[in-house]
Coordinates of C-alpha atoms in Angstrom, one line a residue:
M708 CA 0.9 -23.7 5.6
A709 CA 0.7 -20.3 3.6
W710 CA 0.5 -20.6 -0.1
Y711 CA 3.7 -18.8 -0.6
S712 CA 5.5 -21.4 1.4
W713 CA 4.6 -24.0 -1.1
M714 CA 6.3 -21.9 -4.0
F715 CA 9.5 -22.7 -2.5
I716 CA 8.7 -26.2 -2.0
F717 CA 7.7 -26.4 -5.5
A718 CA 11.0 -25.0 -6.4
N719 CA 12.7 -28.0 -4.8
R720 CA 10.3 -30.3 -6.5
M721 CA 11.2 -28.6 -9.7
I722 CA 14.9 -29.3 -9.2
S723 CA 14.0 -33.2 -8.7
A724 CA 11.9 -33.1 -11.6
L725 CA 14.6 -31.6 -13.8
G726 CA 17.0 -34.5 -12.8
W727 CA 19.0 -32.9 -10.1
S728 CA 17.5 -35.0 -7.4
D729 CA 20.6 -36.7 -6.3
T730 CA 22.4 -33.4 -5.3
V731 CA 19.6 -32.1 -3.1
G732 CA 20.1 -32.7 0.4
T733 CA 23.8 -33.3 0.4
E734 CA 26.4 -31.1 2.1
H735 CA 27.1 -29.2 -0.8
S736 CA 23.7 -29.3 -2.5
C737 CA 23.6 -25.6 -3.7
G738 CA 26.8 -25.6 -5.5
Q739 CA 26.2 -28.9 -7.1
V740 CA 22.6 -27.9 -8.3
V741 CA 24.0 -24.6 -9.8
G742 CA 26.7 -26.6 -11.5
Q743 CA 24.3 -28.8 -13.0
L744 CA 22.2 -25.9 -14.2
R745 CA 25.4 -24.7 -16.0
V746 CA 26.5 -28.2 -17.4
T747 CA 23.2 -29.9 -18.2
L748 CA 21.0 -27.1 -19.7
S749 CA 21.5 -24.0 -21.6
R750 CA 19.2 -21.1 -20.1
R751 CA 16.8 -21.4 -23.1
Q752 CA 16.4 -25.3 -22.3
F753 CA 16.0 -24.6 -18.7
V754 CA 13.3 -22.1 -19.3
K755 CA 11.6 -24.2 -21.9
R756 CA 11.5 -27.2 -19.4
S757 CA 10.5 -25.4 -16.2
G758 CA 8.7 -22.2 -17.3
W759 CA 9.2 -18.8 -16.2
L760 CA 7.3 -19.1 -13.0
A761 CA 9.1 -22.3 -11.9
G762 CA 12.5 -20.6 -13.0
G763 CA 11.7 -17.8 -10.7
A764 CA 10.9 -20.2 -8.0
V765 CA 14.0 -22.1 -8.5
A766 CA 16.0 -18.7 -8.3
A767 CA 14.5 -17.9 -5.1
A768 CA 15.4 -21.4 -3.7
L769 CA 18.8 -21.0 -4.7
V770 CA 19.5 -17.3 -3.8
G771 CA 22.9 -17.2 -1.9
C772 CA 23.9 -20.7 -3.2
T773 CA 27.1 -19.6 -4.6
E774 CA 29.1 -20.0 -1.4
D775 CA 32.4 -20.6 -3.4
K776 CA 32.2 -16.9 -4.5
R777 CA 30.9 -15.3 -1.4
P778 CA 32.6 -14.4 1.9
D779 CA 31.6 -16.7 4.7
R780 CA 28.3 -15.9 6.1
Q781 CA 28.1 -14.7 9.6
Q782 CA 25.1 -14.2 12.0
V783 CA 23.8 -10.9 12.6
Q784 CA 23.8 -10.0 16.3
P785 CA 21.0 -7.2 16.8
T786 CA 19.1 -6.5 19.9
Q787 CA 16.5 -9.0 20.7
T788 CA 15.7 -12.6 19.8
A789 CA 12.1 -14.1 19.9
E790 CA 13.1 -15.6 23.4
Q791 CA 14.2 -12.3 24.7
Q792 CA 11.1 -10.0 25.3
V793 CA 13.2 -7.2 26.7
P794 CA 15.1 -5.0 24.2
N795 CA 18.9 -4.8 24.9
A796 CA 20.7 -2.5 22.5
Q797 CA 24.0 -3.3 24.4
S798 CA 24.0 -6.8 23.0
V799 CA 24.9 -5.7 19.5
Q800 CA 28.6 -5.7 18.6
P801 CA 29.3 -3.2 16.0
Q802 CA 32.3 -3.6 13.6
T803 CA 35.2 -1.5 13.7
Q804 CA 35.2 1.4 11.0
Q805 CA 38.4 -0.6 9.5
Q806 CA 36.3 -3.6 9.1
V807 CA 33.3 -1.9 7.5
A808 CA 35.6 -0.1 5.0
T809 CA 37.4 -3.4 4.1
Q810 CA 34.0 -5.2 3.5
R811 CA 32.6 -2.3 1.6
Q812 CA 35.1 -2.9 -1.2
R813 CA 33.5 -6.3 -2.1
P814 CA 31.0 -5.5 -5.0
D815 CA 27.8 -7.2 -5.6
P816 CA 28.1 -10.4 -7.5
E817 CA 28.4 -10.0 -11.3
P818 CA 25.0 -10.5 -13.0
A819 CA 24.5 -13.4 -15.2
E820 CA 24.2 -12.9 -19.0
Q821 CA 20.9 -12.5 -20.7
V822 CA 19.6 -14.4 -23.8
E823 CA 17.5 -12.0 -25.8
Q824 CA 14.5 -13.2 -28.0
G825 CA 16.7 -12.9 -31.1
G826 CA 19.1 -15.4 -29.5
E827 CA 22.0 -13.2 -29.0
T828 CA 23.7 -13.2 -25.7
N829 CA 24.0 -10.0 -23.8
S830 CA 24.4 -8.9 -20.2
A831 CA 20.9 -8.5 -18.6
L832 CA 22.0 -6.1 -16.0
Q833 CA 25.0 -4.5 -17.7
Q834 CA 23.5 -1.1 -17.3
A835 CA 23.5 -1.2 -13.5
G836 CA 25.9 1.8 -12.6
V837 CA 27.4 2.0 -16.2
E838 CA 27.4 5.4 -17.6
Q839 CA 26.3 4.0 -21.0
P840 CA 22.7 3.7 -22.5
A841 CA 21.3 0.6 -23.8
S842 CA 21.8 1.8 -27.3
Q843 CA 25.5 1.2 -27.4
T844 CA 27.0 -1.4 -30.1
Q845 CA 26.6 -4.9 -30.0
Q846 CA 30.4 -5.4 -29.1
Q847 CA 30.0 -2.9 -26.3
R848 CA 27.0 -4.6 -25.0
R849 CA 28.9 -8.1 -24.9
A850 CA 31.6 -6.5 -22.6
R851 CA 31.0 -7.3 -18.9
P852 CA 31.2 -4.1 -17.1
Q853 CA 32.4 -3.7 -13.4
P854 CA 29.5 -3.5 -11.0
A855 CA 29.1 -0.1 -9.6
R856 CA 30.6 0.4 -6.2
P857 CA 28.7 2.1 -3.3
E858 CA 29.9 5.4 -2.0
S859 CA 31.1 5.4 1.8
P860 CA 28.6 7.1 3.9
A861 CA 30.8 10.0 4.3
E862 CA 31.2 10.6 0.5
R863 CA 27.6 9.9 -0.4
R864 CA 25.5 12.9 -1.3
L865 CA 22.1 13.7 0.2
L866 CA 19.3 14.3 -2.0
V867 CA 17.5 16.3 0.4
P868 CA 20.2 17.8 2.8
D869 CA 18.1 20.4 4.4
V870 CA 15.0 18.6 6.1
V871 CA 13.0 20.8 8.5
Q872 CA 11.2 18.8 11.1
D873 CA 8.5 20.9 12.9
G874 CA 6.7 19.1 15.7
H875 CA 6.8 15.7 14.3
E876 CA 5.9 12.7 16.6
L877 CA 7.7 9.5 16.0
Q878 CA 5.9 6.0 16.5
D879 CA 7.6 3.8 19.0
P880 CA 10.2 1.9 16.8
A881 CA 10.1 -1.2 19.2
F882 CA 8.8 -4.4 17.6
E883 CA 8.9 -8.1 18.2
P884 CA 11.1 -10.4 16.2
I885 CA 9.5 -13.4 14.6
S886 CA 11.0 -16.9 15.5
G887 CA 14.5 -17.3 14.4
A888 CA 15.3 -13.5 13.9
R889 CA 16.8 -10.8 15.7
V890 CA 15.8 -7.0 15.6
E891 CA 17.4 -3.7 16.1
Y892 CA 15.5 -0.5 16.1
G893 CA 16.0 3.1 17.0
D894 CA 16.2 6.5 15.1
I895 CA 18.8 8.3 13.0
D896 CA 18.4 12.1 13.0
G897 CA 14.7 11.8 13.7
A898 CA 13.5 9.0 11.4
G899 CA 12.7 5.8 13.0
Y900 CA 14.1 2.5 11.8
R901 CA 13.5 -1.3 12.1
I902 CA 16.0 -3.8 11.1
E903 CA 15.2 -7.8 11.4
M904 CA 17.7 -10.3 10.5
P905 CA 17.4 -14.2 10.6
E906 CA 19.9 -15.8 12.8
Q907 CA 21.2 -17.7 9.8
W908 CA 21.5 -14.5 7.3
N909 CA 22.3 -15.3 3.7
G910 CA 23.8 -11.8 3.3
D911 CA 21.1 -10.2 1.2
L912 CA 19.0 -7.1 2.5
V913 CA 15.7 -5.9 1.4
L914 CA 14.9 -2.3 2.1
W915 CA 11.2 -1.6 2.4
A916 CA 10.2 1.9 1.4
H917 CA 6.6 3.0 2.7
G918 CA 4.2 4.9 0.8
F919 CA 2.5 8.3 1.0
R920 CA 1.4 9.2 4.6
G921 CA -1.5 11.5 3.7
L922 CA -3.3 14.1 5.8
D923 CA -3.5 15.2 9.4
E924 CA -6.7 14.7 11.5
E925 CA -8.0 18.2 10.9
G926 CA -7.7 17.8 7.0
T927 CA -5.6 20.9 6.4
G928 CA -2.1 19.5 5.9
F929 CA 0.2 16.5 6.0
S930 CA 0.3 14.2 8.9
R931 CA 3.0 15.0 11.4
R932 CA 3.1 11.5 12.9
L933 CA 6.0 9.4 11.5
T934 CA 4.9 5.7 11.3
F935 CA 6.2 2.4 10.2
D936 CA 5.1 -0.1 7.6
D937 CA 6.6 -3.5 8.1
I938 CA 7.6 -5.4 5.0
P939 CA 4.7 -7.6 3.6
A940 CA 5.2 -11.3 3.8
R941 CA 7.8 -10.7 6.5
D942 CA 7.8 -14.5 7.5
V943 CA 8.7 -15.6 4.0
I944 CA 11.6 -12.9 3.8
I945 CA 12.9 -14.0 7.1
G946 CA 12.4 -17.7 6.2
Q947 CA 14.3 -17.7 3.1
G948 CA 17.4 -16.0 4.9
Y949 CA 16.9 -12.4 4.0
G950 CA 17.4 -9.6 6.3
W951 CA 15.0 -6.4 5.8
A952 CA 15.0 -2.8 7.1
T953 CA 12.7 0.1 6.9
S954 CA 12.3 3.8 8.0
T955 CA 9.7 6.2 8.8
Y956 CA 11.5 8.9 7.0
R957 CA 12.4 12.2 8.9
V958 CA 9.1 14.0 7.4
N959 CA 5.8 13.1 5.9
G960 CA 4.3 14.3 2.5
Y961 CA 5.5 13.4 -0.9
V962 CA 9.2 13.0 -0.2
P963 CA 10.8 10.3 -2.2
G964 CA 14.2 11.9 -1.8
V965 CA 14.0 12.1 1.8
G966 CA 13.1 8.3 1.8
V967 CA 16.2 7.5 -0.3
D968 CA 18.6 9.3 1.9
D969 CA 17.0 7.8 5.1
L970 CA 16.9 4.1 3.8
L971 CA 20.5 4.4 2.8
R972 CA 21.3 5.4 6.4
V973 CA 19.5 2.3 7.7
K974 CA 21.5 0.3 5.3
D975 CA 24.8 1.9 6.7
R976 CA 23.4 0.8 10.2
V977 CA 23.1 -2.9 9.1
A978 CA 26.8 -2.7 8.0
E979 CA 27.7 -1.4 11.5
L980 CA 25.7 -4.2 13.2
A981 CA 26.9 -7.1 11.1
R982 CA 28.5 -6.4 7.7
P983 CA 27.8 -4.7 4.5
P984 CA 25.0 -6.6 2.6
L985 CA 26.3 -8.8 -0.2
R986 CA 23.3 -7.9 -2.2
T987 CA 20.6 -5.2 -1.5
Y988 CA 17.2 -4.9 -2.9
I989 CA 14.8 -2.0 -2.4
A990 CA 11.2 -2.7 -2.6
G991 CA 8.3 -0.3 -2.0
G992 CA 4.7 0.4 -2.7
S993 CA 3.2 3.6 -4.1
M994 CA 5.5 6.5 -3.2
G995 CA 7.6 3.7 -1.7
G996 CA 7.9 2.4 -5.4
A997 CA 8.7 5.8 -6.6
T998 CA 11.5 6.0 -4.0
A999 CA 12.7 2.5 -5.3
Q1000 CA 12.8 4.1 -8.9
L1001 CA 14.7 7.1 -7.5
M1002 CA 17.3 5.1 -5.8
A1003 CA 17.8 3.0 -9.0
Q1004 CA 18.4 6.3 -10.8
E1005 CA 20.6 8.0 -8.4
F1006 CA 22.4 5.3 -6.4
P1007 CA 23.1 2.3 -8.5
G1008 CA 25.9 1.3 -6.6
E1009 CA 23.8 1.0 -3.4
I1010 CA 21.4 -1.7 -4.6
A1011 CA 21.4 -4.9 -7.1
A1012 CA 17.7 -4.3 -8.3
A1013 CA 14.6 -2.7 -7.4
L1014 CA 11.0 -3.9 -7.0
A1015 CA 8.4 -1.3 -7.3
F1016 CA 4.6 -2.0 -6.4
C1017 CA 1.9 0.3 -7.8
P1018 CA 4.7 3.0 -8.0
A1019 CA 4.3 6.7 -8.5
M1020 CA 6.3 6.3 -11.6
G1021 CA 8.2 9.4 -12.7
N1022 CA 7.7 10.6 -9.1
V1023 CA 6.6 14.3 -9.4
W1024 CA 4.6 13.4 -12.2
V1025 CA 1.9 12.0 -10.0
V1026 CA 1.7 15.5 -8.3
D1027 CA 1.2 17.0 -11.7
Y1028 CA -1.7 14.5 -12.1
I1029 CA -3.4 15.4 -8.8
A1030 CA -3.0 19.2 -9.8
A1031 CA -4.6 18.4 -13.1
W1032 CA -7.5 16.8 -11.5
Q1033 CA -8.3 19.8 -9.4
A1034 CA -7.9 22.2 -12.6
L1035 CA -10.3 20.1 -14.6
A1036 CA -12.8 20.1 -11.8
H1037 CA -12.6 23.7 -11.4
W1038 CA -13.1 24.3 -15.1
L1039 CA -16.2 22.1 -15.2
I1040 CA -17.6 23.4 -11.9
G1041 CA -16.7 27.2 -12.8
E1042 CA -15.5 28.2 -9.3
P1043 CA -13.1 27.3 -6.7
P1044 CA -14.1 25.5 -3.5
S1045 CA -15.6 27.7 -0.6
R1046 CA -13.8 25.9 2.2
L1047 CA -10.1 24.5 2.1
D1048 CA -10.6 21.5 4.3
V1049 CA -11.4 18.0 3.5
D1050 CA -15.2 18.4 4.0
G1051 CA -15.3 21.5 2.0
M1052 CA -13.4 19.8 -0.9
L1053 CA -16.0 16.9 -0.9
E1054 CA -18.9 19.4 -0.8
W1055 CA -17.2 21.3 -3.9
A1056 CA -17.1 17.8 -5.6
E1057 CA -20.7 17.1 -5.3
A1058 CA -21.2 19.3 -8.3
L1059 CA -19.6 16.4 -10.3
G1060 CA -20.7 13.4 -8.4
T1061 CA -20.5 11.5 -5.0
S1062 CA -18.9 8.3 -4.2
H1063 CA -20.5 5.6 -1.9
G1064 CA -20.1 2.1 -1.1
S1065 CA -22.2 0.6 -4.0
G1066 CA -20.8 3.0 -6.8
L1067 CA -20.2 6.4 -8.0
S1068 CA -23.1 8.6 -8.7
L1069 CA -22.2 11.3 -11.4
T1070 CA -23.8 14.3 -12.6
P1071 CA -23.6 15.2 -16.3
L1072 CA -20.6 17.3 -15.5
G1073 CA -19.3 14.4 -13.7
E1074 CA -19.6 12.2 -16.7
Q1075 CA -17.5 14.6 -18.6
F1076 CA -14.9 14.8 -15.7
A1077 CA -14.6 11.0 -15.9
A1078 CA -14.2 11.0 -19.5
L1079 CA -11.4 13.5 -19.0
I1080 CA -9.7 11.5 -16.4
K1081 CA -10.0 8.4 -18.3
T1082 CA -8.0 10.0 -21.2
F1083 CA -5.7 11.7 -19.1
T1084 CA -4.7 8.3 -17.3
G1085 CA -4.2 6.0 -20.2
G1086 CA -7.6 5.5 -21.9
E1087 CA -10.1 2.6 -22.0
R1088 CA -8.9 -0.3 -19.7
W1089 CA -10.3 -2.8 -17.1
G1090 CA -11.0 -1.6 -13.7
F1091 CA -11.3 2.1 -14.4
D1092 CA -14.9 2.7 -13.2
E1093 CA -14.3 1.2 -9.7
G1094 CA -10.9 2.6 -9.5
L1095 CA -12.4 6.2 -10.1
R1096 CA -14.9 5.4 -7.4
Q1097 CA -12.2 4.3 -4.9
Q1098 CA -10.1 7.4 -5.8
W1099 CA -12.8 10.0 -5.8
D1100 CA -12.8 11.2 -2.1
I1101 CA -9.0 10.7 -1.9
A1102 CA -8.1 12.9 -5.0
F1103 CA -10.4 15.7 -4.1
S1104 CA -9.3 15.7 -0.3
L1105 CA -5.8 16.1 -1.5
G1106 CA -6.9 19.5 -3.0
V1107 CA -6.5 21.0 0.5
T1108 CA -2.7 21.1 -0.2
I1109 CA -3.1 22.9 -3.7
W1110 CA -6.1 25.2 -3.4
P1111 CA -4.4 27.5 -0.9
D1112 CA -1.9 28.6 -3.5
V1113 CA -4.9 29.2 -6.0
V1114 CA -7.0 31.3 -3.4
A1115 CA -3.8 33.3 -2.5
S1116 CA -3.6 34.5 -6.2
G1117 CA -7.3 35.7 -6.1
S1118 CA -10.0 34.6 -8.3
P1119 CA -8.2 32.8 -11.0
A1120 CA -8.7 34.0 -14.6
P1121 CA -9.2 31.7 -17.4
G1122 CA -5.9 30.1 -18.5
E1123 CA -4.1 31.6 -15.5
V1124 CA -0.8 29.9 -14.4
I1125 CA -0.9 29.4 -10.7
P1126 CA 2.6 29.6 -9.0
V1127 CA 3.3 26.6 -6.7
S1128 CA 4.6 27.5 -3.3
R1129 CA 8.1 26.2 -2.3
E1130 CA 6.3 24.2 0.5
L1131 CA 4.8 21.9 -1.8
P1132 CA 6.1 19.5 -4.7
P1133 CA 6.8 21.2 -7.8
A1134 CA 3.6 20.5 -9.9
D1135 CA 3.6 21.8 -13.4
T1136 CA 0.9 21.4 -15.9
R1137 CA 1.6 24.3 -18.2
E1138 CA 2.5 22.0 -21.1
H1139 CA -0.1 19.4 -20.9
I1140 CA -2.7 19.2 -23.7
Y1141 CA -5.9 17.8 -22.5
S1142 CA -8.2 15.4 -24.7
A1143 CA -11.4 13.4 -24.4
D1144 CA -13.4 11.0 -26.3
P1145 CA -15.8 13.0 -28.8
V1146 CA -18.7 11.1 -27.4
A1147 CA -18.2 13.2 -24.0
G1148 CA -19.1 16.4 -25.7
I1149 CA -16.3 18.3 -24.4
D1150 CA -14.9 21.4 -26.4
V1151 CA -11.3 20.5 -25.9
Q1152 CA -9.9 23.5 -27.7
R1153 CA -11.7 25.8 -25.4
L1154 CA -10.7 23.6 -22.3
N1155 CA -7.2 23.9 -23.2
E1156 CA -7.6 27.8 -23.4
E1157 CA -9.4 28.3 -20.3
V1158 CA -8.3 25.6 -17.7
I1159 CA -6.0 27.0 -15.1
R1160 CA -2.5 25.8 -15.0
F1161 CA 0.0 25.1 -12.3
G1162 CA 3.7 26.3 -12.7
S1163 CA 6.9 25.7 -10.7
D1164 CA 10.3 27.0 -10.6
P1165 CA 12.4 25.0 -13.4
D1166 CA 15.3 24.7 -10.7
R1167 CA 13.0 22.8 -8.4
R1168 CA 11.6 20.6 -11.4
H1169 CA 15.2 19.5 -11.8
D1170 CA 15.9 18.7 -8.1
P1171 CA 16.9 15.1 -7.6
G1172 CA 15.4 15.2 -4.0
V1173 CA 11.8 15.7 -5.5
G1174 CA 12.3 12.7 -7.9
I1175 CA 12.5 14.2 -11.3
P1176 CA 13.3 11.3 -13.7
T1177 CA 16.4 11.7 -15.8
G1178 CA 15.8 8.8 -18.3
E1179 CA 18.6 6.9 -16.9
L1180 CA 17.5 3.9 -14.8
R1181 CA 20.9 2.5 -13.8
A1182 CA 19.7 -0.7 -11.9
P1183 CA 17.1 -3.1 -12.9
M1184 CA 13.7 -2.5 -11.9
L1185 CA 10.4 -4.6 -12.0
A1186 CA 7.2 -2.6 -11.6
L1187 CA 3.8 -4.1 -10.8
K1188 CA 0.7 -2.0 -11.6
T1189 CA -2.9 -2.5 -11.5
T1190 CA -5.0 -1.3 -14.6
G1191 CA -7.6 0.4 -12.4
D1192 CA -5.4 2.3 -10.3
L1193 CA -6.5 6.0 -10.2
F1194 CA -4.2 7.0 -7.2
T1195 CA -0.9 6.4 -9.3
P1196 CA -2.4 5.7 -12.7
I1197 CA -0.9 3.4 -15.4
H1198 CA -0.1 6.3 -17.8
L1199 CA 2.7 7.3 -15.3
D1200 CA 4.2 3.9 -16.1
R1201 CA 3.4 4.1 -19.7
D1202 CA 5.3 7.8 -19.9
Y1203 CA 8.2 6.3 -18.1
Q1204 CA 8.5 3.5 -20.1
R1205 CA 8.5 5.6 -23.4
M1206 CA 11.2 7.9 -21.8
L1207 CA 13.5 5.0 -21.3
Q1208 CA 12.7 3.7 -24.8
E1209 CA 13.8 7.2 -26.1
S1210 CA 16.9 7.4 -23.9
G1211 CA 18.3 4.0 -24.5
W1212 CA 17.7 2.6 -21.0
E1213 CA 14.7 0.4 -21.5
R1214 CA 16.3 -3.0 -20.8
N1215 CA 16.6 -2.2 -17.2
L1216 CA 12.7 -1.6 -16.8
V1217 CA 10.0 -4.4 -16.7
V1218 CA 6.4 -3.3 -16.2
Q1219 CA 3.9 -6.2 -15.3
T1220 CA 0.3 -5.3 -15.2
V1221 CA -2.6 -6.8 -13.3
R1222 CA -6.2 -6.6 -14.5
R1223 CA -7.9 -5.1 -11.2
A1224 CA -9.2 -2.0 -10.0
G1225 CA -7.6 -0.1 -7.0
H1226 CA -4.3 1.2 -5.8
C1227 CA -1.9 -1.5 -4.6
T1228 CA -4.6 -4.3 -4.8
F1229 CA -2.3 -7.2 -5.7
S1230 CA -2.8 -10.7 -4.4
E1231 CA -0.2 -12.5 -2.4
R1232 CA 0.5 -14.7 -5.3
E1233 CA 1.0 -11.6 -7.5
A1234 CA 3.3 -9.9 -5.2
L1235 CA 5.5 -12.9 -4.4
A1236 CA 5.9 -13.7 -8.1
G1237 CA 7.1 -10.3 -8.4
F1238 CA 9.9 -10.9 -5.9
T1239 CA 10.8 -14.3 -7.3
A1240 CA 11.0 -12.7 -10.7
I1241 CA 13.4 -10.2 -9.6
V1242 CA 15.6 -12.6 -7.9
S1243 CA 15.5 -14.9 -11.1
W1244 CA 16.6 -11.8 -13.2
L1245 CA 19.8 -11.4 -11.1
S1246 CA 20.4 -15.1 -10.4
F1247 CA 19.8 -16.4 -13.9
G1248 CA 20.2 -13.3 -16.2
F1249 CA 16.7 -13.6 -17.7
A1250 CA 14.8 -10.4 -17.6
P1251 CA 11.3 -11.2 -16.6
A1252 CA 8.4 -10.8 -19.2
G1253 CA 6.5 -7.6 -19.2
D1254 CA 3.8 -5.5 -20.8
D1255 CA 4.3 -3.0 -23.6
L1256 CA 2.1 0.0 -22.4
Q1257 CA 2.6 1.9 -25.6
G1258 CA -0.6 0.6 -27.2
D1259 CA -4.1 -0.2 -26.3
L1260 CA -4.2 -0.9 -22.5
S1261 CA -7.6 -2.4 -22.6
L1262 CA -5.9 -5.9 -23.3
V1263 CA -2.9 -5.7 -21.1
G1264 CA -2.4 -7.8 -17.9
T1265 CA -3.7 -11.2 -18.7
R1266 CA 0.0 -12.9 -18.1
F1267 CA 0.2 -11.6 -14.5
T1268 CA -3.5 -11.7 -13.1
D1269 CA -4.0 -14.1 -10.6
P1270 CA -6.8 -14.4 -9.9
F1271 CA -8.9 -12.5 -12.5
D1272 CA -12.1 -10.7 -11.7
E1273 CA -15.0 -12.8 -12.1
D1274 CA -16.7 -10.5 -14.7
D1275 CA -13.5 -9.8 -16.5
P1276 CA -14.2 -10.6 -20.2
L1277 CA -10.6 -11.8 -20.8
R1278 CA -10.8 -14.2 -17.8
P1279 CA -9.4 -17.7 -18.8
E1280 CA -12.0 -20.4 -18.9
S1281 CA -11.4 -22.9 -16.0

């Protein structure tokens, strides 16, 4: 049996240990257990007795257990069961528009209240869809707002209304259901979609947002093949009664806005096939995590919460980072690359160092480059060196999307601002002040005067389709980030956390860090703990614990890392 199945068994054992075993297994066990939760224990007592992880596991086990407050559940009837090997789209019985419109009027269940560290009762999720920041008065905070209502598909705006598809190839969307589930698949306006629903659906849906698709085989542009990523731990998701759905998106590249639009269309498809979901989560990794953040910002009425793995937090900020990587390398090397393909970019990077399986061999200039990147991405922290090795070839290869703009401007002069073409995400590094550890021996004043800058049209920097953060996170979001991620570095999460603190929306964001190198290198235990934590947040009203990223990052992540690296100095003694 997989380890994550034991977590749900553990939840049931926790119920027994806490004195509710007489209710488990009876006809109305869910309602009775929830009733016992409310009557016999305060929330503080429950957490004290069970612990945060157990609380999250119990929450996961009890998801959908408020039958008296939810409409009767119905089975979804998509195209294919595990026993039916031939797809049959005619077996789906869509609902009428009147039925769908009626069911859309049902809001998500109201969130539970939160007990803050100071002991005052507040609404944990009160900002979801409410146009008031978290800095409102205590009396206003106690008022329970009405949950945001989703817009109808006809009324909902598109973040990216004009998507140009040019020669894209769609992966076959057909796939096999797991036992006890049915599937539906196809395409909507050129974007492939997959939907899988358990035969006994609990009414909740998880939208899975895929990550950045990378370059084509020639290494000169973005891939034109539109492909799927099925949701991780698919058997657990289906086994616990959740449905899930995903999309290829209509185009590749850094397109979080397109991802939001296309995933909401798939959610609409679920409503047509069965009914509007009672509660919708969005989860995603890398650019998919940024897509989750963007949906929580722009469409809080469409989701209950977001779970972002290794997100490109701040969205287009990660493009600024890749542009800065290229600019810093150019300043140290002293000339642009001679060839604008992947091989040419890696040859250019050899002046700084070479990545190989056993490590990263840096030249003296490369040592200075590493010092600049370390400071840029958050400073000293566990996993940086190995993360830099893993990211080295990737980041330099992505220069093929940036350097054509530089070359088109001729040989760049010191400090020149390079206009970013409209075909690329609107990177902008004009305001950044670079710094480095004095030990690196870098003249940072000269660096900031001479390094080339990238500039984009201000209107494009405020286009919601490219994911510019507004400082309003209007649905709860849990983000997981490894300390040694150099693809979507932790400074993005730090800066976004600070933005929300300054704007008053910080209570809707929890960041949990894991002490490990690499991008999206979470263990299964860490990933599932994130999902149970977000479910617990909604079901019990307790915001999960998180990390404050505004200080020294060398010590963060000890609470959420499982397992630790063998050589991590903060690894607990066994």
